[in-house]
Coordinates of C-alpha atoms in Angstrom, one line a residue:
M20 CA 196.4 75.7 -110.6
P21 CA 198.9 78.6 -110.1
E22 CA 202.3 78.4 -111.4
V23 CA 205.6 79.8 -110.2
V24 CA 206.6 83.2 -111.8
Y25 CA 210.1 82.6 -112.8
A26 CA 212.2 85.7 -113.1
P27 CA 212.4 87.2 -116.5
G28 CA 215.7 87.8 -118.2
P29 CA 219.3 86.6 -117.4
L30 CA 220.4 85.0 -114.2
P31 CA 221.5 87.7 -111.5
P32 CA 225.3 88.1 -111.8
E33 CA 226.0 87.6 -108.0
T34 CA 224.3 86.0 -105.0
D35 CA 225.2 84.4 -101.6
V36 CA 223.9 81.0 -102.6
L37 CA 223.3 79.6 -106.1
I38 CA 221.4 76.4 -105.9
A39 CA 221.5 74.2 -109.3
G40 CA 218.2 72.4 -109.6
A41 CA 214.5 73.4 -108.6
G42 CA 213.2 70.0 -107.8
P43 CA 211.8 69.5 -104.3
V44 CA 215.2 69.5 -102.8
G45 CA 216.7 72.5 -104.3
A46 CA 213.1 74.3 -103.9
V47 CA 212.9 73.7 -100.1
L48 CA 216.6 74.7 -99.5
A49 CA 216.0 78.0 -101.4
L50 CA 212.7 78.5 -99.1
D51 CA 214.7 78.0 -96.1
L52 CA 217.5 80.1 -97.0
A53 CA 215.3 83.0 -98.2
R54 CA 213.4 82.8 -95.0
R55 CA 216.7 83.1 -93.1
G56 CA 217.4 86.3 -95.3
V57 CA 219.9 84.7 -97.4
R58 CA 220.5 85.9 -101.1
T59 CA 219.4 82.7 -102.9
V60 CA 219.4 81.9 -106.6
V61 CA 218.0 78.8 -108.3
A62 CA 219.0 77.7 -111.7
E63 CA 216.8 74.9 -113.2
Q64 CA 217.4 73.4 -116.6
Y65 CA 213.8 72.5 -117.5
L66 CA 211.4 75.3 -118.6
N67 CA 208.5 73.7 -117.0
V68 CA 208.0 71.3 -114.1
P69 CA 208.1 67.6 -115.7
E70 CA 205.1 65.6 -115.1
H71 CA 206.0 62.5 -117.3
N72 CA 208.1 60.6 -115.0
V73 CA 206.8 60.6 -111.2
R74 CA 209.4 59.2 -109.2
A75 CA 208.5 60.2 -105.8
Q76 CA 205.0 60.5 -104.3
N77 CA 205.9 59.8 -100.2
L78 CA 206.6 62.9 -97.9
S79 CA 207.5 61.3 -94.7
M80 CA 206.4 62.8 -91.3
H81 CA 209.8 64.2 -91.0
S82 CA 209.6 65.8 -94.1
M83 CA 206.2 67.2 -93.4
E84 CA 207.5 68.4 -90.1
R85 CA 210.1 70.5 -92.0
L86 CA 207.4 71.9 -94.3
R87 CA 205.4 72.6 -91.2
A88 CA 208.4 74.8 -89.8
L89 CA 208.8 76.5 -93.1
G90 CA 204.9 77.5 -93.0
V91 CA 204.1 75.3 -96.2
A92 CA 202.7 72.0 -94.9
E93 CA 199.1 73.3 -95.7
R94 CA 200.3 74.8 -99.0
V95 CA 201.8 71.6 -100.2
R96 CA 198.6 69.6 -99.2
A97 CA 196.5 72.3 -101.1
H98 CA 198.2 71.2 -104.3
R99 CA 195.9 68.1 -104.6
S100 CA 196.0 65.9 -107.5
S101 CA 192.9 64.7 -109.0
V102 CA 192.9 61.4 -107.4
P103 CA 189.5 61.3 -105.1
Q104 CA 190.5 61.2 -101.4
E105 CA 188.4 57.9 -100.7
W106 CA 190.6 56.2 -102.9
F107 CA 193.3 56.2 -100.3
Q108 CA 191.4 54.9 -97.5
E109 CA 192.1 51.2 -98.3
M110 CA 194.7 49.2 -100.2
A111 CA 193.3 46.7 -102.5
F112 CA 194.9 43.4 -103.3
R113 CA 194.0 41.9 -106.4
T114 CA 195.5 39.1 -109.0
S115 CA 195.4 41.9 -111.4
I116 CA 193.6 45.1 -111.7
A117 CA 190.8 43.4 -114.0
G118 CA 191.0 40.1 -112.1
R119 CA 190.0 38.7 -108.6
A120 CA 189.7 41.2 -105.8
L121 CA 191.5 39.2 -102.8
A122 CA 190.7 42.0 -100.1
R123 CA 191.0 45.4 -99.1
L124 CA 192.9 46.2 -95.8
A125 CA 193.6 49.6 -93.9
R126 CA 196.7 51.5 -94.8
P127 CA 199.4 51.7 -92.3
G128 CA 200.1 55.2 -90.7
E129 CA 196.1 55.9 -91.1
L130 CA 195.0 54.7 -87.6
G131 CA 196.4 57.6 -85.6
G132 CA 199.5 56.1 -84.1
W133 CA 201.7 58.7 -85.7
R134 CA 200.4 61.3 -83.4
E135 CA 202.5 59.9 -80.5
V136 CA 205.7 60.3 -82.4
A137 CA 205.3 63.3 -84.9
V138 CA 203.7 66.5 -85.3
E139 CA 202.3 65.8 -89.0
N140 CA 201.6 62.5 -90.9
H141 CA 203.1 61.4 -94.0
H142 CA 201.5 62.9 -97.2
I143 CA 201.2 61.3 -100.5
Q144 CA 201.0 63.2 -103.8
P145 CA 203.0 63.4 -107.0
Q146 CA 206.3 65.0 -107.0
Y147 CA 205.5 67.5 -109.4
L148 CA 202.7 68.9 -107.2
T149 CA 204.9 69.3 -104.3
T150 CA 207.8 70.9 -106.5
R151 CA 205.2 73.5 -107.7
A152 CA 204.3 74.3 -104.2
L153 CA 207.7 74.7 -103.0
R154 CA 208.8 76.7 -105.8
E155 CA 206.0 79.2 -105.3
A156 CA 206.7 79.6 -101.6
A157 CA 210.5 80.2 -102.3
A158 CA 209.8 82.9 -105.0
E159 CA 207.4 84.5 -102.4
A160 CA 209.9 84.3 -99.6
G161 CA 212.6 86.1 -101.8
A162 CA 214.6 83.5 -103.7
T163 CA 215.0 84.1 -107.5
I164 CA 214.2 81.2 -109.5
V165 CA 215.2 81.0 -113.1
S166 CA 214.1 78.2 -115.5
G167 CA 215.7 76.9 -118.8
V168 CA 219.3 77.4 -117.8
Q169 CA 221.7 74.7 -117.8
L170 CA 225.1 74.5 -115.9
T171 CA 228.0 73.9 -118.2
D172 CA 230.8 74.8 -115.9
H173 CA 231.7 76.3 -112.6
D174 CA 235.0 77.1 -110.9
D175 CA 235.9 77.7 -107.1
S176 CA 238.4 80.2 -106.4
G177 CA 238.4 79.5 -102.9
E178 CA 236.8 82.8 -102.1
A179 CA 233.9 82.1 -104.4
V180 CA 232.2 80.1 -107.2
R181 CA 232.0 81.3 -110.7
A182 CA 229.2 79.2 -112.5
T183 CA 228.4 79.2 -116.2
F184 CA 224.9 78.7 -117.6
R185 CA 223.4 78.0 -121.1
D186 CA 220.1 79.6 -121.8
A187 CA 217.8 77.0 -123.5
R188 CA 215.8 79.9 -125.0
D189 CA 218.4 81.8 -126.9
G190 CA 221.7 79.8 -126.4
R191 CA 223.3 82.7 -124.7
R192 CA 226.0 82.1 -121.6
H193 CA 225.3 83.5 -118.4
T194 CA 227.8 83.9 -115.3
V195 CA 226.9 83.9 -111.7
R196 CA 229.3 84.6 -108.9
A197 CA 228.2 82.9 -105.5
R198 CA 229.6 82.5 -102.1
Y199 CA 228.5 79.0 -102.2
L200 CA 227.2 76.8 -105.0
V201 CA 224.9 73.6 -104.0
G202 CA 224.1 70.9 -106.5
C203 CA 220.4 69.8 -106.3
D204 CA 220.8 68.8 -110.0
G205 CA 219.9 64.9 -109.7
G206 CA 221.5 61.8 -110.2
A207 CA 223.3 62.8 -113.3
S208 CA 224.8 65.9 -111.3
A209 CA 226.8 68.3 -113.3
V210 CA 227.8 70.1 -110.3
R211 CA 229.0 66.8 -108.8
E212 CA 231.0 65.7 -112.0
R213 CA 232.5 69.2 -112.4
A214 CA 233.5 69.1 -108.8
G215 CA 235.4 65.8 -109.4
I216 CA 233.2 64.2 -106.7
T217 CA 233.2 60.5 -107.4
R218 CA 230.7 58.0 -105.9
D219 CA 230.8 54.8 -103.9
V220 CA 228.7 51.9 -105.5
S221 CA 227.0 49.1 -103.5
Q222 CA 226.4 45.9 -105.0
Q223 CA 223.4 45.5 -107.4
A224 CA 220.0 43.5 -107.0
G225 CA 219.0 43.7 -110.7
H226 CA 217.5 46.0 -113.0
F227 CA 214.0 47.7 -112.7
A228 CA 211.9 50.1 -114.4
N229 CA 209.2 52.6 -113.5
V230 CA 206.3 52.6 -115.9
H231 CA 203.6 55.6 -116.4
I232 CA 200.6 55.0 -118.0
R233 CA 197.4 57.0 -118.6
V234 CA 193.9 55.1 -118.6
P235 CA 190.9 57.3 -118.2
E236 CA 188.0 55.8 -116.3
L237 CA 189.8 52.5 -115.4
F238 CA 187.5 51.4 -112.6
E239 CA 184.4 52.5 -114.4
R240 CA 185.4 50.5 -117.5
L241 CA 186.5 47.4 -115.3
G242 CA 183.3 47.6 -112.9
T243 CA 185.7 47.3 -109.9
A244 CA 185.9 49.2 -106.8
P245 CA 188.6 51.9 -107.2
A246 CA 191.6 52.4 -104.9
A247 CA 194.9 54.4 -105.3
I248 CA 197.2 51.9 -103.9
N249 CA 196.8 48.2 -105.5
F250 CA 199.1 45.3 -104.7
V251 CA 199.0 43.0 -107.8
V252 CA 200.3 39.5 -107.6
N253 CA 200.3 36.8 -110.3
E254 CA 202.6 34.6 -111.8
R255 CA 203.6 37.2 -114.4
A256 CA 203.5 40.3 -112.3
Q257 CA 204.3 41.3 -108.7
S258 CA 203.8 45.0 -108.5
I259 CA 202.2 48.1 -106.7
F260 CA 200.0 50.0 -109.0
L261 CA 199.5 53.5 -107.9
A262 CA 197.2 56.3 -109.0
Y263 CA 199.0 59.7 -108.9
E264 CA 196.0 61.5 -110.9
A265 CA 192.8 59.9 -111.4
D266 CA 193.5 58.7 -114.8
R267 CA 197.3 58.4 -114.3
W268 CA 199.3 55.4 -113.0
R269 CA 202.8 54.2 -112.2
F270 CA 204.0 50.9 -111.1
G271 CA 207.5 49.1 -111.1
I272 CA 208.6 46.0 -113.2
G273 CA 211.5 43.6 -112.8
P274 CA 214.0 42.6 -111.7
F275 CA 215.7 42.2 -115.1
A276 CA 219.2 40.6 -115.8
S277 CA 220.2 43.6 -117.6
E278 CA 219.1 47.1 -118.7
A279 CA 219.1 45.8 -122.3
E280 CA 215.9 43.8 -121.4
I281 CA 213.8 46.6 -120.4
D282 CA 212.3 47.9 -123.7
E283 CA 208.7 48.7 -125.0
R284 CA 208.0 45.1 -125.5
A285 CA 208.7 44.2 -122.1
V286 CA 206.8 47.2 -120.7
R287 CA 203.5 46.3 -122.8
D288 CA 204.0 42.7 -121.5
A289 CA 204.0 44.0 -118.0
I290 CA 201.0 46.3 -118.5
D291 CA 198.9 43.3 -119.6
A292 CA 200.0 41.4 -116.8
V293 CA 199.2 44.1 -114.1
L294 CA 196.0 45.1 -115.8
G295 CA 194.6 41.9 -116.8
A296 CA 192.3 43.5 -119.6
D297 CA 192.9 45.6 -122.7
V298 CA 191.8 49.0 -121.3
G299 CA 193.5 51.2 -124.0
A300 CA 196.3 52.1 -121.7
T301 CA 198.8 54.9 -123.1
I302 CA 202.5 54.6 -122.0
E303 CA 203.3 58.2 -120.9
S304 CA 207.0 57.0 -120.0
Y305 CA 209.2 54.4 -118.5
S306 CA 212.7 54.6 -117.2
S307 CA 215.0 51.8 -116.0
Y308 CA 217.1 51.9 -113.0
A309 CA 219.7 49.7 -111.3
A310 CA 218.8 48.5 -107.9
R311 CA 221.9 49.8 -106.0
C312 CA 223.4 52.6 -103.9
E313 CA 225.3 55.4 -105.1
I314 CA 226.7 57.7 -102.6
A315 CA 229.0 60.5 -103.2
R316 CA 232.3 60.2 -101.4
G317 CA 232.0 63.5 -100.0
Y318 CA 229.3 66.1 -99.8
R319 CA 231.6 69.3 -99.8
R320 CA 234.5 70.3 -101.8
G321 CA 235.4 73.8 -100.9
R322 CA 232.7 76.1 -101.6
V323 CA 230.6 73.4 -103.5
L324 CA 228.1 71.3 -102.0
L325 CA 225.8 68.4 -102.9
A326 CA 222.2 67.7 -101.6
G327 CA 219.5 65.2 -102.6
D328 CA 219.9 62.7 -105.6
A329 CA 223.1 64.5 -106.4
A330 CA 224.7 63.3 -103.4
H331 CA 222.9 59.9 -103.1
L332 CA 220.7 57.4 -105.0
F333 CA 219.1 54.1 -103.9
P334 CA 216.4 52.0 -104.8
P335 CA 213.1 53.8 -104.4
N336 CA 210.8 50.9 -102.8
M337 CA 210.8 52.4 -99.4
G338 CA 210.1 55.9 -100.9
Q339 CA 212.8 57.8 -99.0
N340 CA 215.1 59.4 -101.7
M341 CA 213.3 62.6 -101.8
N342 CA 212.9 62.5 -97.9
V343 CA 216.4 62.3 -97.3
G344 CA 217.0 64.8 -99.6
I345 CA 214.7 67.2 -97.6
G346 CA 216.5 66.2 -94.6
D347 CA 219.8 67.2 -96.2
A348 CA 218.4 70.7 -96.9
A349 CA 217.2 71.1 -93.3
N350 CA 220.6 70.3 -92.1
L351 CA 222.4 72.4 -94.7
A352 CA 220.3 75.7 -94.8
W353 CA 221.0 77.0 -91.1
K354 CA 224.7 76.0 -91.4
L355 CA 225.0 78.1 -94.9
T356 CA 223.2 80.9 -92.8
A357 CA 225.6 80.8 -89.9
V358 CA 228.6 81.0 -92.0
L359 CA 227.3 83.8 -94.3
E360 CA 226.4 85.7 -91.2
G361 CA 229.9 85.4 -89.5
W362 CA 228.9 83.2 -86.4
G363 CA 229.5 79.8 -88.0
G364 CA 232.8 78.4 -88.4
E365 CA 234.2 76.1 -91.1
A366 CA 233.7 72.8 -89.1
L367 CA 230.0 73.4 -89.2
L368 CA 230.0 73.1 -93.1
D369 CA 232.4 70.2 -92.6
S370 CA 229.7 68.5 -90.2
Y371 CA 227.0 68.5 -93.2
D372 CA 229.1 65.6 -94.8
V373 CA 229.7 63.8 -91.4
E374 CA 226.1 63.9 -90.3
R375 CA 224.2 63.3 -93.6
R376 CA 226.3 60.8 -95.6
P377 CA 225.8 58.2 -93.0
I378 CA 222.0 58.5 -93.2
A379 CA 222.2 58.1 -96.8
W380 CA 224.0 54.8 -96.5
Q381 CA 221.8 53.6 -93.7
T382 CA 218.8 54.4 -95.6
G383 CA 220.0 53.2 -98.9
L384 CA 221.2 50.0 -97.6
R385 CA 218.0 49.3 -96.0
S386 CA 216.1 50.0 -99.2
L387 CA 218.3 47.6 -100.9
E388 CA 218.0 44.9 -98.5
T389 CA 214.0 45.3 -98.8
V390 CA 214.3 44.9 -102.5
V391 CA 216.1 41.6 -102.2
E392 CA 213.8 40.2 -99.2
Q393 CA 210.6 41.2 -101.0
H394 CA 211.2 39.6 -104.2
E395 CA 212.4 36.5 -102.5
A396 CA 209.2 36.3 -100.4
L397 CA 206.8 37.0 -103.3
A398 CA 208.7 34.3 -105.3
E399 CA 207.9 31.9 -102.5
I400 CA 204.5 32.8 -102.1
I401 CA 203.7 32.4 -105.9
A402 CA 205.2 29.0 -106.0
R403 CA 203.3 27.7 -102.6
R404 CA 200.3 29.3 -103.6
R405 CA 199.8 29.1 -107.5
D406 CA 196.7 27.1 -107.3
D407 CA 195.1 29.8 -104.9
L408 CA 195.9 32.6 -107.2
A409 CA 194.6 30.9 -110.4
D410 CA 191.1 29.8 -108.9
P411 CA 189.0 31.6 -106.7
G412 CA 188.7 30.4 -103.2
S413 CA 186.4 31.2 -100.3
P414 CA 186.3 34.8 -99.4
A415 CA 188.2 33.9 -96.2
A416 CA 190.7 32.1 -98.1
D417 CA 191.3 35.2 -100.4
V418 CA 191.7 37.5 -97.3
A419 CA 194.3 35.2 -95.8
L420 CA 196.1 35.2 -99.0
A421 CA 195.9 39.0 -99.1
Q422 CA 197.2 39.2 -95.5
E423 CA 200.0 37.0 -96.7
V424 CA 201.0 39.4 -99.5
A425 CA 200.6 42.3 -97.1
A426 CA 202.8 40.6 -94.6
T427 CA 205.6 40.5 -97.6
F428 CA 205.2 44.1 -98.4
L429 CA 204.3 46.0 -95.3
P430 CA 206.8 45.3 -92.6
R431 CA 209.4 46.2 -95.1
W432 CA 207.8 49.4 -95.9
R433 CA 207.8 50.2 -92.0
S434 CA 210.2 53.0 -91.7
E435 CA 209.6 54.7 -88.4
G436 CA 213.4 54.4 -87.7
V437 CA 214.5 55.3 -90.9
V438 CA 212.5 58.4 -91.0
L439 CA 212.6 59.6 -87.2
D440 CA 215.5 57.9 -85.7
Q441 CA 218.4 59.8 -87.7
R442 CA 221.3 60.0 -85.4
Y443 CA 224.4 62.3 -85.8
D444 CA 226.7 60.3 -83.7
G445 CA 230.3 61.5 -84.0
S446 CA 229.2 65.0 -85.3
P447 CA 232.0 67.5 -84.2
I448 CA 229.2 70.0 -83.5
V449 CA 227.2 67.7 -81.0
A450 CA 228.2 67.5 -77.4
A451 CA 227.9 63.9 -76.4
D452 CA 226.6 63.1 -73.0
G453 CA 228.2 59.4 -72.4
T454 CA 224.9 57.7 -72.9
V455 CA 224.6 54.6 -75.1
A456 CA 221.5 54.5 -77.5
P457 CA 219.5 51.5 -78.1
V458 CA 220.3 49.3 -81.3
W459 CA 218.9 51.1 -84.3
S460 CA 215.9 49.6 -86.0
S461 CA 214.6 50.6 -89.6
G462 CA 211.1 50.1 -88.6
D463 CA 210.9 51.1 -84.9
Y464 CA 211.3 54.4 -83.3
A465 CA 211.7 55.0 -79.7
P466 CA 211.8 58.9 -78.9
L467 CA 214.9 59.8 -77.3
A468 CA 216.6 63.1 -76.5
R469 CA 220.1 62.3 -76.6
P470 CA 222.6 64.5 -78.1
G471 CA 222.7 64.0 -82.3
H472 CA 219.0 62.6 -82.4
R473 CA 216.1 64.1 -83.5
A474 CA 214.3 66.2 -80.6
P475 CA 211.2 64.1 -79.5
H476 CA 207.8 65.5 -80.5
A477 CA 205.7 66.4 -77.6
E478 CA 202.8 68.8 -76.8
V479 CA 202.7 71.2 -73.9
D480 CA 199.2 72.2 -72.8
G481 CA 198.1 71.1 -76.1
V482 CA 200.6 73.0 -78.3
P483 CA 203.1 71.0 -80.3
L484 CA 206.7 71.6 -78.7
Y485 CA 207.9 72.1 -82.5
D486 CA 205.4 74.9 -82.9
L487 CA 206.9 76.6 -79.7
L488 CA 210.6 76.1 -80.9
D489 CA 209.5 77.5 -84.4
A490 CA 207.9 80.6 -82.7
A491 CA 211.1 81.0 -80.6
G492 CA 213.2 81.8 -83.8
P493 CA 215.3 80.2 -86.5
G494 CA 218.3 79.8 -84.3
Y495 CA 219.4 77.4 -81.4
A496 CA 216.8 76.9 -78.5
L497 CA 217.6 76.3 -74.7
L498 CA 215.0 74.3 -73.1
R499 CA 214.5 74.8 -69.3
L500 CA 212.5 72.1 -68.3
G501 CA 210.8 72.2 -64.7
G502 CA 209.3 68.8 -63.1
D503 CA 209.7 65.8 -61.0
G504 CA 208.2 67.7 -57.9
A505 CA 210.8 70.3 -58.2
A506 CA 210.0 74.0 -56.7
L507 CA 209.4 76.4 -60.0
D508 CA 210.2 79.8 -60.1
A509 CA 207.6 82.3 -61.4
D510 CA 208.9 81.8 -64.9
G511 CA 208.4 77.8 -64.9
A512 CA 211.9 76.8 -64.3
D513 CA 213.4 74.9 -61.5
A514 CA 214.0 77.1 -58.6
D515 CA 217.2 75.1 -57.5
A516 CA 218.4 74.5 -61.0
D517 CA 221.8 75.6 -61.9
D518 CA 221.7 79.1 -63.7
A519 CA 222.0 79.4 -67.4
T520 CA 223.3 82.8 -67.5
G521 CA 226.8 81.7 -68.4
L522 CA 225.5 79.7 -71.3
L523 CA 223.3 82.6 -72.5
E524 CA 226.1 85.2 -72.3
A525 CA 228.5 82.9 -73.9
A526 CA 226.1 82.6 -76.9
R527 CA 225.6 86.2 -77.0
A528 CA 229.3 86.9 -76.9
Q529 CA 229.8 84.5 -80.0
R530 CA 226.9 85.7 -81.9
L531 CA 225.3 82.3 -81.8
P532 CA 221.3 83.0 -81.9
L533 CA 219.9 81.4 -78.8
A534 CA 216.2 81.6 -77.6
E535 CA 215.4 80.4 -74.0
L536 CA 212.2 78.5 -73.5
R537 CA 210.9 77.9 -70.0
L538 CA 208.4 75.1 -69.6
S539 CA 207.3 73.3 -66.5
D540 CA 205.7 70.1 -68.0
P541 CA 206.9 67.2 -65.8
A542 CA 206.1 64.8 -68.7
L543 CA 208.5 66.7 -70.8
R544 CA 211.1 66.7 -68.5
E545 CA 211.2 63.0 -68.1
L546 CA 211.0 62.6 -71.9
Y547 CA 214.0 64.7 -72.5
G548 CA 215.8 63.3 -69.4
A549 CA 217.5 66.7 -68.2
P550 CA 216.5 70.1 -67.1
M551 CA 218.6 71.7 -69.6
V552 CA 218.5 70.8 -73.3
L553 CA 220.0 72.7 -76.6
V554 CA 218.2 72.1 -79.6
R555 CA 219.6 73.1 -82.9
P556 CA 217.8 74.9 -85.9
D557 CA 217.2 71.7 -87.6
R558 CA 215.5 70.2 -84.4
H559 CA 218.2 67.8 -83.3
V560 CA 219.5 67.8 -79.9
A561 CA 223.0 69.3 -79.4
W562 CA 223.6 69.2 -75.7
R563 CA 221.6 68.3 -72.6
G564 CA 222.8 68.4 -69.0
T565 CA 221.5 68.2 -65.3
A566 CA 223.4 71.3 -64.7
A567 CA 224.7 74.4 -66.6
P568 CA 228.1 73.3 -68.6
P569 CA 231.2 74.0 -66.8
D570 CA 232.8 75.8 -69.9
P571 CA 230.0 77.3 -71.6
D572 CA 232.4 79.2 -74.0
A573 CA 233.7 75.9 -75.2
L574 CA 230.3 74.2 -75.7
I575 CA 229.0 77.2 -77.8
A576 CA 232.3 77.2 -79.7
T577 CA 231.7 73.6 -80.6
L578 CA 227.9 74.1 -81.6
R579 CA 229.0 76.8 -84.0
G580 CA 231.8 74.8 -85.5
A581 CA 234.7 76.9 -84.3
A582 CA 236.2 74.7 -81.4

């Protein structure tokens, strides 16, 4: 598998955007910026991509849509792990890996329903493979990635940021001057700490640990049917046992009353309870965490910004930490580009915090709720079905028990609302239309083209609308939607619709990049609820109207953060 080729020698002395951290969030931000022509340098403290502590495996539908827009969705998929794909076809429910197999059920999201709401399905693979693919793509797009350099200090003069790094290879110090610094350097972010940005912390639901083990030929040794996703439920362990390579596995343990209780003995006890047999498992790593939300009180301080785990941490049980970070990068990349190119105002960068911090709290608190709900429900099942877990029942009884366990886990995993219904209500760069949105649900998503919402997925003559938007360019897009039996002109727009000339001229005068797409699909017109819709570069709706805006100059000023 090819490795990204890092820039030799010291860090470049000057750049437009300096990113601290080349994990998936830092790498995808670098890729997005580089594709937009922004000089970008990424400084990563580790020499190689760590494989010993896999914390993220789930790329959501929304994340995969973003990777598709950046032209790397297939590249990411091509960085496959050694887990056979047939292992992912079903989920296994077991009393332990070596114990009784209760049932095998279809995976949610594998039945084709995702095609109605998204252009890409979610994808499962180890974080280190995603990181490698994104780093390679970012370097090819023109970003400079330097590994083995650790941030030691930075200073924001108001005009630029001067950041100092220590080279792990020779101990030398390097200074980089950047117009903006973005901290993508994880939960213990040095950028956040040195910027003096504190965090709000939620209540805690106990201490947990992620355990990583290596077991060659696990299923062959046990003589059981393989599966990549295994739900294990017994009196000593309730866990999800996940393959990230054919011989490497991760699972969670807890809750514990304190972090002090999480030691190697506790980990080995958990391994025994989950596996149910001595198969020579080797502990590769384990790491503890407190089940709580930790959200930065601000995502921006002057020319310093935060994204990903540096900005927000929450329990990993819904698999959304990395995905929210990728959403941060999608929101931030075009805004930094706009300011650097001169057409974006300061309010554009301020809107990053206004839009993304509520998403982190919304996702984090729901993740925290699922921790509590899941463990309470499992404890109730174990207490009530203790005899059924201990003694083999009929096949029908085992399936019923598996379905009960599935009903405990899977509804709380449903995250269509978390993933796709991200609303930027109250944003200073969104023109509200006075409509009221339905009550938000973490598990359900109904497409809605209300300003601030994600532009709904649709197909036009078999081509995804998102692909048409991407082909139109990296800026804003004005959708001119014909339909409802209206007369259409030669270009496919409503013949009697208000002229958009004033809007296009205002965008041109204020240098806001705006492409016009004329589409005559009645279903699309109905879905978007208006004949004119402005879609942002990150594919959220900025404005919609039944007629051209009365003051196009004011609208364009709002959209570019200069109102």
